[in-house]
Amino acid sequence: MRDDSQSWAPPPDHSQPLHGAGVTVTRILPVRQTLISAPDILTRQPAALGWPDVATGDRYSLCLRRDRVLEINGPERAAGWHDGQAISDITDGLIVFEIAGAAALALIQRGTEISERQPSRSVQRLGFGTELMLYRWEDRLRLHAPRADGPALWHRLKAHLDLMG
Amino acid sequence: MSGRRLSQGGLIDRSRLLRFRFDGRDFTGHPGDTLASALLASGVRVMGRSFKYHRPRGLWGAWFDDPNAVFNVRLRGDELPNCPATTTALVDGMQARAVNAWPNAENDLKGGLDLFHRWLGAGFYYKTFMWPDWHLFEPSIRKMAGLGAVDGKAIDGYVADQLHDDCDLLVAGGGAAGLAAARAAAEAGYSVVLADDHPTLGGSLYQGDEPIEGEEPQAWVAAQVAAIRAAGGRILTSTTVFGLYDHGLAALAEDRGFARAPRLWRLRARRTLVATGAMDRPITFADNDRPGVMSLQGAAEFLGRYGVLAGQRIAVLSNNSHSAPIVARLRAAGAEVIEADPAEGAPRALGGKRLSGVQIGARKIDCDTLLVSGGLTPTVHLWRHAGGKLDWSAEKAAFVPGAGPDHMLAAGAANGTFDLDPALAEARAAALGTPHATGASGYRVRPLWPQPGSKGRQWIDFQHDVTLKDVELAARENYVSVEHLKRYTTLGMAADQGKTANMAGLAAMAAIQGRPIPEVGTTTFRPPFVPVPMELYHGTRRGQAVNPLKRLELEPQHRAAGAAMGEYGGWLRPAWYGPEDQSAITAEVQAARQAAGVFDGSPLGKIEVMGPDAAAFVNFIYYNTIATLEPGHIRYGFMLRENGLIFDDGVIARLAEDRFLISCSSSHVAGVEAMLESWRQDGNDPDRIFVHDTTQHWATITVTGPQARAIVAALDTGADPATLAHMTLTEGRFGDSPLRIARVSFTGDASFELSVPASRAADLWQAVLAAGTPLGARPIGLEAMSVLRAEKGFIMVGKDTDGETMPHDLGFDVPRRKKKAAFVGDRALQTEAANAADRRQLVGLRVADSGTVLPTGAHIVTGDGPQRSIGFVTSSYFSPTLDRPIALALLESGQQRIGDRVQLRHLGQSLSATVTAPCALDPEGERLNA
Amino acid sequence: MQLFPCPFCGPRNEREFHYVAEPGKTRPDTTGDITAEDWAAYLYDTKNEKGPVREVWMHLTCRELFVMERDSVTMDVLGSKTLRRTLPAEGAA
Ligand SMILES: [Zn+2]
């Protein structure tokens, strides 16, 4: 058996923002993230955002799939199958980064093929080797990623900021 | 007399001097120079030695088509091998050295090798060094051949920036056609990217003296650049479009200076215009590789861009009308030019390291430089990358772009339109998508191809030292397809990818066989168009980012507890706690059996299946019957593939009538979720089944062992562990967070899986250890867990199963025989193969000598006659609980062999063991409720 | 690097997709008798055609399963259509 603990730097401290190339990456902590799936979820939540729609404020929904949204800071909902909807609390399952600055999109373009000229109904995409939910929030970008991929994603974003700077 | 710098002309800055060294001598140049232009301006002729014969070589071309001048270049401690001198911008302080030459290119000790050329023909190493073994000769031959040497030192910060972008129109090539097209498209409102590999736009415009649309070239270029930028177009200079891929994806390498990694652009273009110009072809004649024999176009570039006159007394050998304005320009610059017609007779270059003249039939011309032009070849590489076809133009004696994908366009010289005004009109029409009729071409060329059977050594591929005789040899030995010719002779396989060689090579083969050139065809054009550093493809995916692991919420706690970390199924997890593995693992197993082990099981899958059809769906997905599972209860089961093989195992809990929780293996979560989605949408009603992967929302801490119940009871969860039966689940609270308690066991002891939202993991970990430590509990890692489960004969999918294992091979046969409802893989469990008597089945192995732990992977072999493998060891450990080795194995007809002694073989070693049931500890399962 | 059209998300980089199967194969009713030949054909027979092909793909990020028509020689994408018989929006109406 081999001890690889030295081959892997301890997870980064997400509480300190990343700066570089006029871009700031900050971890934000939504109070609640809820996965809601239903055949008619996009009828129930027609405002669920795609790309490059712009979210504002504290509470909004992201369109993930034909039949699934991610509700940010919505009402507390009982998990399970209720009222024709499948509901799961995923607050701690997704890590959320906010990217501010003029080159925010340029940073993201280091890791995924994305363009404001190419709209998409879903905010989910692959980027930097992981699954991202990526969208515009006010004058910034926000992305949600699987929690356990957060350290790797942070590492890549930092490497690209250093290169761009 | 050879090259010299003129007092005016060119795009260089004569007011500044740059100093550099080449092969140990000092030189100077100016900003705007390349290494090649500065050396040519300084009168240097020999700039390299050829690949195989170590023949002296000078410049052929002025840009990417030069095969000869290849340098190792060092600048301020950073060294790069194999830099083409013609495309490496001169920087003050550079130290350059010709590759494949020692001590230098001018006086190369291996120059004598050329005397043995008769024995070094195409494929010589296959034929000559056969006995006794090629590998005996390989190292020294490899050392002798080849290009630059690496200094073994990584350049600091040599990391490629990689980005994605998109545009309506990508224009590859910033010459006249490219600039005109980019401007027209940008002004029509398209988003345009124009990329050119030179630092200065204008392409071949500087070769002649002709005005363009009434303006001097520099003024015209400046006007186009300003107009393109004003219309929002983007211009990338020093940027090579090196590959075109499917669906309009272009790869661009942006040069960022010496010893800095280029930037990779992955540019998605709705349309791409190839405006990459054309290259002058060499003429194949005896000793056509003498330093001083140069491309006419190359000499024109050196004159136009760098203000360097290639020679003083210059003979020009040309078969086409393209040469006239260049000859005029050379004369105007002060050279004495003698024109000759290759039709006068077979040419031969005269002289040694330096050209002294040229013999053409009976005529001998004294000259220091021989400029040749065998006709223009459109640069169609990118066109071919994108799947465009080539047409043969007999009139132009060249392959030109033919039919191509709708999004691909070609214009100007790259399209065979060599005259300036028609090229501009064609480029603008292409950019705007308007119809355009190409007028008559003013370009005249007489076909001039290699003449098989002619005398002397005539180079086809300069960089790989392939001569006409090598092509003839290949033809004699029946390597007549161009693809075979290429591999047999290595023609076109050097770093320049045959830019000057391919046409001559295929024309030679055509002539040898008496076939028309288009029938012989070209080899495949593949990216990259010019060599790019491997780093370009690498970027920030390095070190930990190559294949990053998922990270546990509790990693800091594990590290603080002295954990050794290892990769397990894509996660970085604690292997054991302590400085040394064996003693730590033993202590952890003993603690878990005697008190309690505390295990971070967070990666364990937590996939929820919900909806009105959820029960029927999971019943279909699982081998085992799930429909009868009561809410609050848990069942162990297998998921199969349709071919009946085990895909995953794990437990499934029914949380409510219409809600299930699947705990699949930690390393299979993504695969299981994708498999569930596939079945959900294909063959089921996706509106009545929903699959949520909530794995990473929850952190799971497993407490296992005789003290587990007491520890959980101490946590104040609102749930009573004493009443929680094995294979049931309940919900409680941990502070103000929800807590899920599942009683399942992978160890054979009473075990509780406690799950809380991941942000509460640290608190729960601390609470469990606070309650457990006084009772003798300790954290246990993956290795101890592997031992604990192996003592019980519990399998790990992928370790104790392989690509043939079905559930009944592991002793789970009831659903196969009894389950009525359809399930994934059901029919495959009834095939002849599935019922074969000699299937490999899971067994335990017990060794006689209690000190020997069987090697994992050891083969179980038949005892008599020629030995045959009948199985292998899948898991093997020393069991601290039983104080003896234990092992699991897959063994043919294993169930029938229980009690038999079997032989094992491992790396030449012979071992023996007795076949047992898989479970070595507590087969009655009494510990579960102890 | 190809661009594949997810019927829901629109064109996306091919890295986001996985090939699933050839369309048109229906799972036999395994509660009845199925010959070994029929089961083998269901499991293993694939056409592997040259030229225009129809294939089932999954868009990994949104998990949409869809039929894509494309040309296996030119790599041109000819169209894509979701596997669902009733789209959720239609179902709601
Ligand atoms: Zn999609």
mmCIF file of N, CA and C in Angstrom, chain A residues 84-159:
data_model
loop_
_atom_site.group_PDB
_atom_site.id
_atom_site.type_symbol
_atom_site.label_atom_id
_atom_site.label_comp_id
_atom_site.label_asym_id
_atom_site.label_seq_id
_atom_site.Cartn_x
_atom_site.Cartn_y
_atom_site.Cartn_z
ATOM 1 N N GLY A 84 -47.005 15.474 -7.246
ATOM 2 C CA GLY A 84 -46.517 15.249 -8.609
ATOM 3 C C GLY A 84 -45.122 15.780 -8.870
ATOM 4 N N GLN A 85 -44.374 16.021 -7.789
ATOM 5 C CA GLN A 85 -43.005 16.501 -7.952
ATOM 6 C C GLN A 85 -42.051 15.653 -7.112
ATOM 7 N N ALA A 86 -40.876 15.392 -7.677
ATOM 8 C CA ALA A 86 -39.820 14.735 -6.907
ATOM 9 C C ALA A 86 -38.918 15.827 -6.359
ATOM 10 N N ILE A 87 -38.726 15.783 -5.028
ATOM 11 C CA ILE A 87 -38.022 16.890 -4.368
ATOM 12 C C ILE A 87 -36.871 16.341 -3.528
ATOM 13 N N SER A 88 -35.703 16.942 -3.692
ATOM 14 C CA SER A 88 -34.557 16.581 -2.853
ATOM 15 C C SER A 88 -33.824 17.843 -2.434
ATOM 16 N N ASP A 89 -33.419 17.852 -1.168
ATOM 17 C CA ASP A 89 -32.557 18.935 -0.702
ATOM 18 C C ASP A 89 -31.141 18.622 -1.193
ATOM 19 N N ILE A 90 -30.520 19.591 -1.860
ATOM 20 C CA ILE A 90 -29.177 19.371 -2.405
ATOM 21 C C ILE A 90 -28.249 20.526 -1.978
ATOM 22 N N THR A 91 -28.695 21.231 -0.913
ATOM 23 C CA THR A 91 -27.967 22.421 -0.466
ATOM 24 C C THR A 91 -26.475 22.159 -0.279
ATOM 25 N N ASP A 92 -26.172 21.041 0.378
ATOM 26 C CA ASP A 92 -24.768 20.749 0.649
ATOM 27 C C ASP A 92 -24.112 19.921 -0.458
ATOM 28 N N GLY A 93 -24.864 19.592 -1.464
ATOM 29 C CA GLY A 93 -24.315 18.755 -2.528
ATOM 30 C C GLY A 93 -23.625 19.540 -3.617
ATOM 31 N N LEU A 94 -23.921 20.833 -3.678
ATOM 32 C CA LEU A 94 -23.371 21.669 -4.749
ATOM 33 C C LEU A 94 -22.620 22.835 -4.136
ATOM 34 N N ILE A 95 -21.396 23.024 -4.573
ATOM 35 C CA ILE A 95 -20.605 24.165 -4.114
ATOM 36 C C ILE A 95 -20.822 25.286 -5.123
ATOM 37 N N VAL A 96 -20.897 26.531 -4.639
ATOM 38 C CA VAL A 96 -21.269 27.636 -5.517
ATOM 39 C C VAL A 96 -20.163 28.690 -5.520
ATOM 40 N N PHE A 97 -19.702 29.026 -6.725
ATOM 41 C CA PHE A 97 -18.698 30.083 -6.882
ATOM 42 C C PHE A 97 -19.291 31.223 -7.694
ATOM 43 N N GLU A 98 -18.929 32.432 -7.315
ATOM 44 C CA GLU A 98 -19.356 33.605 -8.070
ATOM 45 C C GLU A 98 -18.115 34.232 -8.698
ATOM 46 N N ILE A 99 -18.228 34.574 -9.976
ATOM 47 C CA ILE A 99 -17.080 35.101 -10.720
ATOM 48 C C ILE A 99 -17.421 36.496 -11.199
ATOM 49 N N ALA A 100 -16.701 37.472 -10.686
ATOM 50 C CA ALA A 100 -16.985 38.859 -11.024
ATOM 51 C C ALA A 100 -15.804 39.451 -11.777
ATOM 52 N N GLY A 101 -16.083 40.425 -12.620
ATOM 53 C CA GLY A 101 -15.012 41.103 -13.347
ATOM 54 C C GLY A 101 -15.220 40.994 -14.842
ATOM 55 N N ALA A 102 -14.558 41.906 -15.569
ATOM 56 C CA ALA A 102 -14.783 41.999 -17.013
ATOM 57 C C ALA A 102 -14.408 40.715 -17.734
ATOM 58 N N ALA A 103 -13.421 40.005 -17.209
ATOM 59 C CA ALA A 103 -12.949 38.813 -17.908
ATOM 60 C C ALA A 103 -13.577 37.530 -17.360
ATOM 61 N N ALA A 104 -14.717 37.669 -16.665
ATOM 62 C CA ALA A 104 -15.336 36.477 -16.050
ATOM 63 C C ALA A 104 -15.651 35.415 -17.099
ATOM 64 N N LEU A 105 -16.261 35.822 -18.190
ATOM 65 C CA LEU A 105 -16.604 34.839 -19.214
ATOM 66 C C LEU A 105 -15.342 34.291 -19.883
ATOM 67 N N ALA A 106 -14.363 35.178 -20.073
ATOM 68 C CA ALA A 106 -13.101 34.720 -20.670
ATOM 69 C C ALA A 106 -12.465 33.635 -19.796
ATOM 70 N N LEU A 107 -12.576 33.778 -18.483
ATOM 71 C CA LEU A 107 -12.056 32.746 -17.586
ATOM 72 C C LEU A 107 -12.792 31.425 -17.808
ATOM 73 N N ILE A 108 -14.103 31.508 -17.865
ATOM 74 C CA ILE A 108 -14.896 30.289 -18.057
ATOM 75 C C ILE A 108 -14.603 29.651 -19.418
ATOM 76 N N GLN A 109 -14.324 30.486 -20.421
ATOM 77 C CA GLN A 109 -14.021 29.948 -21.751
ATOM 78 C C GLN A 109 -12.706 29.183 -21.777
ATOM 79 N N ARG A 110 -11.915 29.280 -20.722
ATOM 80 C CA ARG A 110 -10.715 28.442 -20.617
ATOM 81 C C ARG A 110 -11.103 26.987 -20.386
ATOM 82 N N GLY A 111 -12.274 26.794 -19.826
ATOM 83 C CA GLY A 111 -12.617 25.419 -19.439
ATOM 84 C C GLY A 111 -13.782 24.802 -20.158
ATOM 85 N N THR A 112 -14.467 25.579 -20.988
ATOM 86 C CA THR A 112 -15.624 25.001 -21.678
ATOM 87 C C THR A 112 -15.948 25.820 -22.909
ATOM 88 N N GLU A 113 -16.551 25.139 -23.884
ATOM 89 C CA GLU A 113 -16.950 25.837 -25.104
ATOM 90 C C GLU A 113 -18.282 26.522 -24.818
ATOM 91 N N ILE A 114 -18.243 27.828 -24.628
ATOM 92 C CA ILE A 114 -19.457 28.566 -24.302
ATOM 93 C C ILE A 114 -19.379 29.932 -24.958
ATOM 94 N N SER A 115 -20.528 30.417 -25.395
ATOM 95 C CA SER A 115 -20.556 31.704 -26.059
ATOM 96 C C SER A 115 -21.908 32.351 -25.794
ATOM 97 N N GLU A 116 -21.889 33.663 -25.643
ATOM 98 C CA GLU A 116 -23.169 34.357 -25.459
ATOM 99 C C GLU A 116 -24.000 34.270 -26.729
ATOM 100 N N ARG A 117 -23.333 33.942 -27.846
ATOM 101 C CA ARG A 117 -24.069 33.832 -29.110
ATOM 102 C C ARG A 117 -24.752 32.481 -29.256
ATOM 103 N N GLN A 118 -24.476 31.562 -28.324
ATOM 104 C CA GLN A 118 -25.060 30.221 -28.439
ATOM 105 C C GLN A 118 -25.937 29.949 -27.209
ATOM 106 N N PRO A 119 -27.220 30.321 -27.301
ATOM 107 C CA PRO A 119 -28.096 30.129 -26.148
ATOM 108 C C PRO A 119 -28.402 28.659 -25.902
ATOM 109 N N SER A 120 -28.825 28.355 -24.680
ATOM 110 C CA SER A 120 -29.177 26.981 -24.347
ATOM 111 C C SER A 120 -30.263 27.014 -23.278
ATOM 112 N N ARG A 121 -31.221 26.105 -23.405
ATOM 113 C CA ARG A 121 -32.307 26.089 -22.421
ATOM 114 C C ARG A 121 -31.787 25.654 -21.054
ATOM 115 N N SER A 122 -30.732 24.848 -21.035
ATOM 116 C CA SER A 122 -30.225 24.336 -19.766
ATOM 117 C C SER A 122 -28.951 25.058 -19.353
ATOM 118 N N VAL A 123 -28.778 25.229 -18.051
ATOM 119 C CA VAL A 123 -27.541 25.845 -17.563
ATOM 120 C C VAL A 123 -26.484 24.787 -17.252
ATOM 121 N N GLN A 124 -26.799 23.513 -17.448
ATOM 122 C CA GLN A 124 -25.821 22.467 -17.129
ATOM 123 C C GLN A 124 -24.878 22.244 -18.286
ATOM 124 N N ARG A 125 -23.625 22.130 -17.982
ATOM 125 C CA ARG A 125 -22.639 21.831 -19.016
ATOM 126 C C ARG A 125 -21.403 21.223 -18.368
ATOM 127 N N LEU A 126 -20.556 20.648 -19.197
ATOM 128 C CA LEU A 126 -19.272 20.174 -18.696
ATOM 129 C C LEU A 126 -18.262 21.298 -18.821
ATOM 130 N N GLY A 127 -17.466 21.479 -17.797
ATOM 131 C CA GLY A 127 -16.431 22.493 -17.865
ATOM 132 C C GLY A 127 -15.353 22.184 -16.846
ATOM 133 N N PHE A 128 -14.108 22.450 -17.180
ATOM 134 C CA PHE A 128 -12.982 22.192 -16.276
ATOM 135 C C PHE A 128 -13.049 20.758 -15.750
ATOM 136 N N GLY A 129 -13.545 19.860 -16.577
ATOM 137 C CA GLY A 129 -13.555 18.457 -16.206
ATOM 138 C C GLY A 129 -14.631 18.050 -15.220
ATOM 139 N N THR A 130 -15.605 18.901 -14.989
ATOM 140 C CA THR A 130 -16.674 18.511 -14.079
ATOM 141 C C THR A 130 -18.001 19.049 -14.584
ATOM 142 N N GLU A 131 -19.083 18.648 -13.905
ATOM 143 C CA GLU A 131 -20.401 19.131 -14.294
ATOM 144 C C GLU A 131 -20.640 20.486 -13.645
ATOM 145 N N LEU A 132 -21.014 21.442 -14.443
ATOM 146 C CA LEU A 132 -21.264 22.788 -13.936
ATOM 147 C C LEU A 132 -22.697 23.186 -14.240
ATOM 148 N N MET A 133 -23.264 23.973 -13.322
ATOM 149 C CA MET A 133 -24.464 24.718 -13.670
ATOM 150 C C MET A 133 -23.978 26.162 -13.745
ATOM 151 N N LEU A 134 -23.992 26.704 -14.929
ATOM 152 C CA LEU A 134 -23.335 27.984 -15.148
ATOM 153 C C LEU A 134 -24.340 28.984 -15.698
ATOM 154 N N TYR A 135 -24.402 30.170 -15.070
ATOM 155 C CA TYR A 135 -25.391 31.152 -15.511
ATOM 156 C C TYR A 135 -24.938 32.547 -15.121
ATOM 157 N N ARG A 136 -25.619 33.511 -15.718
ATOM 158 C CA ARG A 136 -25.311 34.897 -15.398
ATOM 159 C C ARG A 136 -26.158 35.318 -14.208
ATOM 160 N N TRP A 137 -25.528 35.981 -13.287
ATOM 161 C CA TRP A 137 -26.248 36.522 -12.136
ATOM 162 C C TRP A 137 -25.870 37.997 -12.024
ATOM 163 N N GLU A 138 -26.872 38.865 -12.247
ATOM 164 C CA GLU A 138 -26.633 40.306 -12.304
ATOM 165 C C GLU A 138 -25.451 40.549 -13.236
ATOM 166 N N ASP A 139 -24.405 41.248 -12.806
ATOM 167 C CA ASP A 139 -23.302 41.491 -13.758
ATOM 168 C C ASP A 139 -22.192 40.464 -13.618
ATOM 169 N N ARG A 140 -22.496 39.334 -13.023
ATOM 170 C CA ARG A 140 -21.476 38.312 -12.768
ATOM 171 C C ARG A 140 -21.872 36.970 -13.347
ATOM 172 N N LEU A 141 -21.011 36.004 -13.115
ATOM 173 C CA LEU A 141 -21.354 34.621 -13.436
ATOM 174 C C LEU A 141 -21.395 33.848 -12.126
ATOM 175 N N ARG A 142 -22.262 32.842 -12.110
ATOM 176 C CA ARG A 142 -22.245 31.941 -10.964
ATOM 177 C C ARG A 142 -22.178 30.516 -11.487
ATOM 178 N N LEU A 143 -21.527 29.683 -10.743
ATOM 179 C CA LEU A 143 -21.544 28.275 -11.119
ATOM 180 C C LEU A 143 -21.690 27.401 -9.883
ATOM 181 N N HIS A 144 -22.445 26.341 -10.087
ATOM 182 C CA HIS A 144 -22.636 25.332 -9.049
ATOM 183 C C HIS A 144 -21.969 24.060 -9.550
ATOM 184 N N ALA A 145 -21.243 23.396 -8.676
ATOM 185 C CA ALA A 145 -20.535 22.177 -9.084
ATOM 186 C C ALA A 145 -20.660 21.149 -7.967
ATOM 187 N N PRO A 146 -20.492 19.882 -8.287
ATOM 188 C CA PRO A 146 -20.535 18.869 -7.229
ATOM 189 C C PRO A 146 -19.545 19.227 -6.125
ATOM 190 N N ARG A 147 -20.010 19.120 -4.897
ATOM 191 C CA ARG A 147 -19.208 19.583 -3.764
ATOM 192 C C ARG A 147 -17.812 18.976 -3.753
ATOM 193 N N ALA A 148 -17.720 17.692 -4.027
ATOM 194 C CA ALA A 148 -16.414 17.024 -3.921
ATOM 195 C C ALA A 148 -15.467 17.431 -5.051
ATOM 196 N N ASP A 149 -16.003 18.046 -6.093
ATOM 197 C CA ASP A 149 -15.155 18.544 -7.184
ATOM 198 C C ASP A 149 -14.721 19.989 -6.935
ATOM 199 N N GLY A 150 -15.227 20.594 -5.878
ATOM 200 C CA GLY A 150 -14.910 21.989 -5.601
ATOM 201 C C GLY A 150 -13.418 22.278 -5.515
ATOM 202 N N PRO A 151 -12.648 21.452 -4.762
ATOM 203 C CA PRO A 151 -11.208 21.730 -4.666
ATOM 204 C C PRO A 151 -10.508 21.696 -6.029
ATOM 205 N N ALA A 152 -10.851 20.715 -6.864
ATOM 206 C CA ALA A 152 -10.200 20.616 -8.182
ATOM 207 C C ALA A 152 -10.587 21.800 -9.059
ATOM 208 N N LEU A 153 -11.850 22.180 -8.987
ATOM 209 C CA LEU A 153 -12.321 23.305 -9.795
ATOM 210 C C LEU A 153 -11.636 24.599 -9.354
ATOM 211 N N TRP A 154 -11.535 24.790 -8.071
ATOM 212 C CA TRP A 154 -10.869 25.981 -7.509
ATOM 213 C C TRP A 154 -9.418 26.048 -7.980
ATOM 214 N N HIS A 155 -8.771 24.892 -7.925
ATOM 215 C CA HIS A 155 -7.367 24.761 -8.363
ATOM 216 C C HIS A 155 -7.224 25.166 -9.840
ATOM 217 N N ARG A 156 -8.129 24.697 -10.686
ATOM 218 C CA ARG A 156 -8.046 25.014 -12.118
ATOM 219 C C ARG A 156 -8.332 26.499 -12.365
ATOM 220 N N LEU A 157 -9.328 27.024 -11.663
ATOM 221 C CA LEU A 157 -9.654 28.443 -11.851
ATOM 222 C C LEU A 157 -8.460 29.308 -11.452
ATOM 223 N N LYS A 158 -7.819 28.921 -10.369
ATOM 224 C CA LYS A 158 -6.657 29.689 -9.921
ATOM 225 C C LYS A 158 -5.532 29.598 -10.952
ATOM 226 N N ALA A 159 -5.296 28.398 -11.474
ATOM 227 C CA ALA A 159 -4.226 28.227 -12.469
ATOM 228 C C ALA A 159 -4.496 29.099 -13.693
#
